[in-house]
Short mmCIF file of C-alpha atoms in Angstrom, two decimals:
data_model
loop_
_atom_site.label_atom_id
_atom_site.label_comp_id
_atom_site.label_asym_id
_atom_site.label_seq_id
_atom_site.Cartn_x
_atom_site.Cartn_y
_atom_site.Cartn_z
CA UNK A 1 -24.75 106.07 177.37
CA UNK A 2 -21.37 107.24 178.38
CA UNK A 3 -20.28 109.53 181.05
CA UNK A 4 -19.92 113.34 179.29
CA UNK A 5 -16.69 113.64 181.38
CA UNK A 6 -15.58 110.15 179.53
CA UNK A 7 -16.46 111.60 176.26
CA UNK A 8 -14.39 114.94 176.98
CA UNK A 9 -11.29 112.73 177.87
CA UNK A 10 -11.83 111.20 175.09
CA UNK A 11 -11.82 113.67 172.42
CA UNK A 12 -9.31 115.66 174.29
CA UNK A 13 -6.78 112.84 173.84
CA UNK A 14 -7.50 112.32 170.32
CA UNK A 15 -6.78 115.82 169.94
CA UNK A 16 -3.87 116.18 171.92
CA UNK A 17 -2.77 112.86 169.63
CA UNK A 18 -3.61 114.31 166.10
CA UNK A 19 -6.31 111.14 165.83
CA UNK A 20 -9.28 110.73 163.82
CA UNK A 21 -12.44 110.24 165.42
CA UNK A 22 -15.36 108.03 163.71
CA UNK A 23 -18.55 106.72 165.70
CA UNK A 24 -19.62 103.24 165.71
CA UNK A 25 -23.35 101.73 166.45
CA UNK A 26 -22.16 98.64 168.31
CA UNK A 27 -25.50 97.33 168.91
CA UNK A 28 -26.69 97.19 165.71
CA UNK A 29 -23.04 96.10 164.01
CA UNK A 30 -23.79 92.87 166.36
CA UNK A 31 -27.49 92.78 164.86
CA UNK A 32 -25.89 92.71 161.45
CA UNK A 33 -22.92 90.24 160.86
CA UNK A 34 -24.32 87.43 159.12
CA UNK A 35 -22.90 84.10 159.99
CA UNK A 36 -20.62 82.10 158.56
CA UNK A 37 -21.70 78.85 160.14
CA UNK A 38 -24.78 77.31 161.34
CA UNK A 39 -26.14 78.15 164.69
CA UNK A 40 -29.47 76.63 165.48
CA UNK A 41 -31.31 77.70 169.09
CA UNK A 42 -34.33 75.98 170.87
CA UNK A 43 -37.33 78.34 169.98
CA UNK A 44 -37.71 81.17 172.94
CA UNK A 45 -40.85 80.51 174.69
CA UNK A 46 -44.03 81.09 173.50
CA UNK A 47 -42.94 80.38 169.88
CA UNK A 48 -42.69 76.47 170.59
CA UNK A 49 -44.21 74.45 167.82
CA UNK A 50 -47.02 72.06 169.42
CA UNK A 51 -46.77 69.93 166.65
CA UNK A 52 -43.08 69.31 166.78
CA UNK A 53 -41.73 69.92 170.22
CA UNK A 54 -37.92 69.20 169.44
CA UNK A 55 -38.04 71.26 166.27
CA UNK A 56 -35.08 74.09 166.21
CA UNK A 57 -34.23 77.67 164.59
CA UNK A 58 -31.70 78.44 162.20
CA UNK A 59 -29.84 81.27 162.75
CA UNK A 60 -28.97 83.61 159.51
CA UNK A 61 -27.17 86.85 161.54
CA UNK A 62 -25.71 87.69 164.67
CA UNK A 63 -27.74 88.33 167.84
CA UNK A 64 -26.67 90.12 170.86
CA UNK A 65 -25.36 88.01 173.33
CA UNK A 66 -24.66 85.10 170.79
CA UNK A 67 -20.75 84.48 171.69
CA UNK A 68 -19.58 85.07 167.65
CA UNK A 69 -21.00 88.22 167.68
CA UNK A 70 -18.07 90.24 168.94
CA UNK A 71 -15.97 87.94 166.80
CA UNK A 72 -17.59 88.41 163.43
CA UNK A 73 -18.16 92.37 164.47
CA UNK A 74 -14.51 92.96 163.99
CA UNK A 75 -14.34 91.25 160.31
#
């Protein structure tokens, strides 16, 4: 969460500017971009297959921390 005296400065200088403010969920923006290539990731552990030990997962949409994610957030 931000600082409230970050905030304040802020909105002061929007003010002071004549800007428009709007809010923006980041976290979930970057939990909703849907991808427009294939990404495929080695299962996390404990959701291995035993069956098929080099089997992979398809990525449909953005996670955080996946490096297109900031990249396809601003599209």
């Amino acid at each position: 969460m931000a600082h409230p005296v970050t905030i304040r400065t802020i909105v002061s200088v929007a003010v002071a500017n004549g800007w428009y403010l709007r809010q923006a969920d980041v976290k979930t923006a970057y939990l909703n971009a849907e991808l427009p290539e294939p990404v495929y990731l080695a299962p996390p552990k404990g959701l291995e297959n035993p069956k098929n030990p080099r089997q992979v997962m398809r990525l449909r949409k953005a996670v955080y921390g996946l490096a297109a994610s900031g990249r396809l957030w601003g599209k």
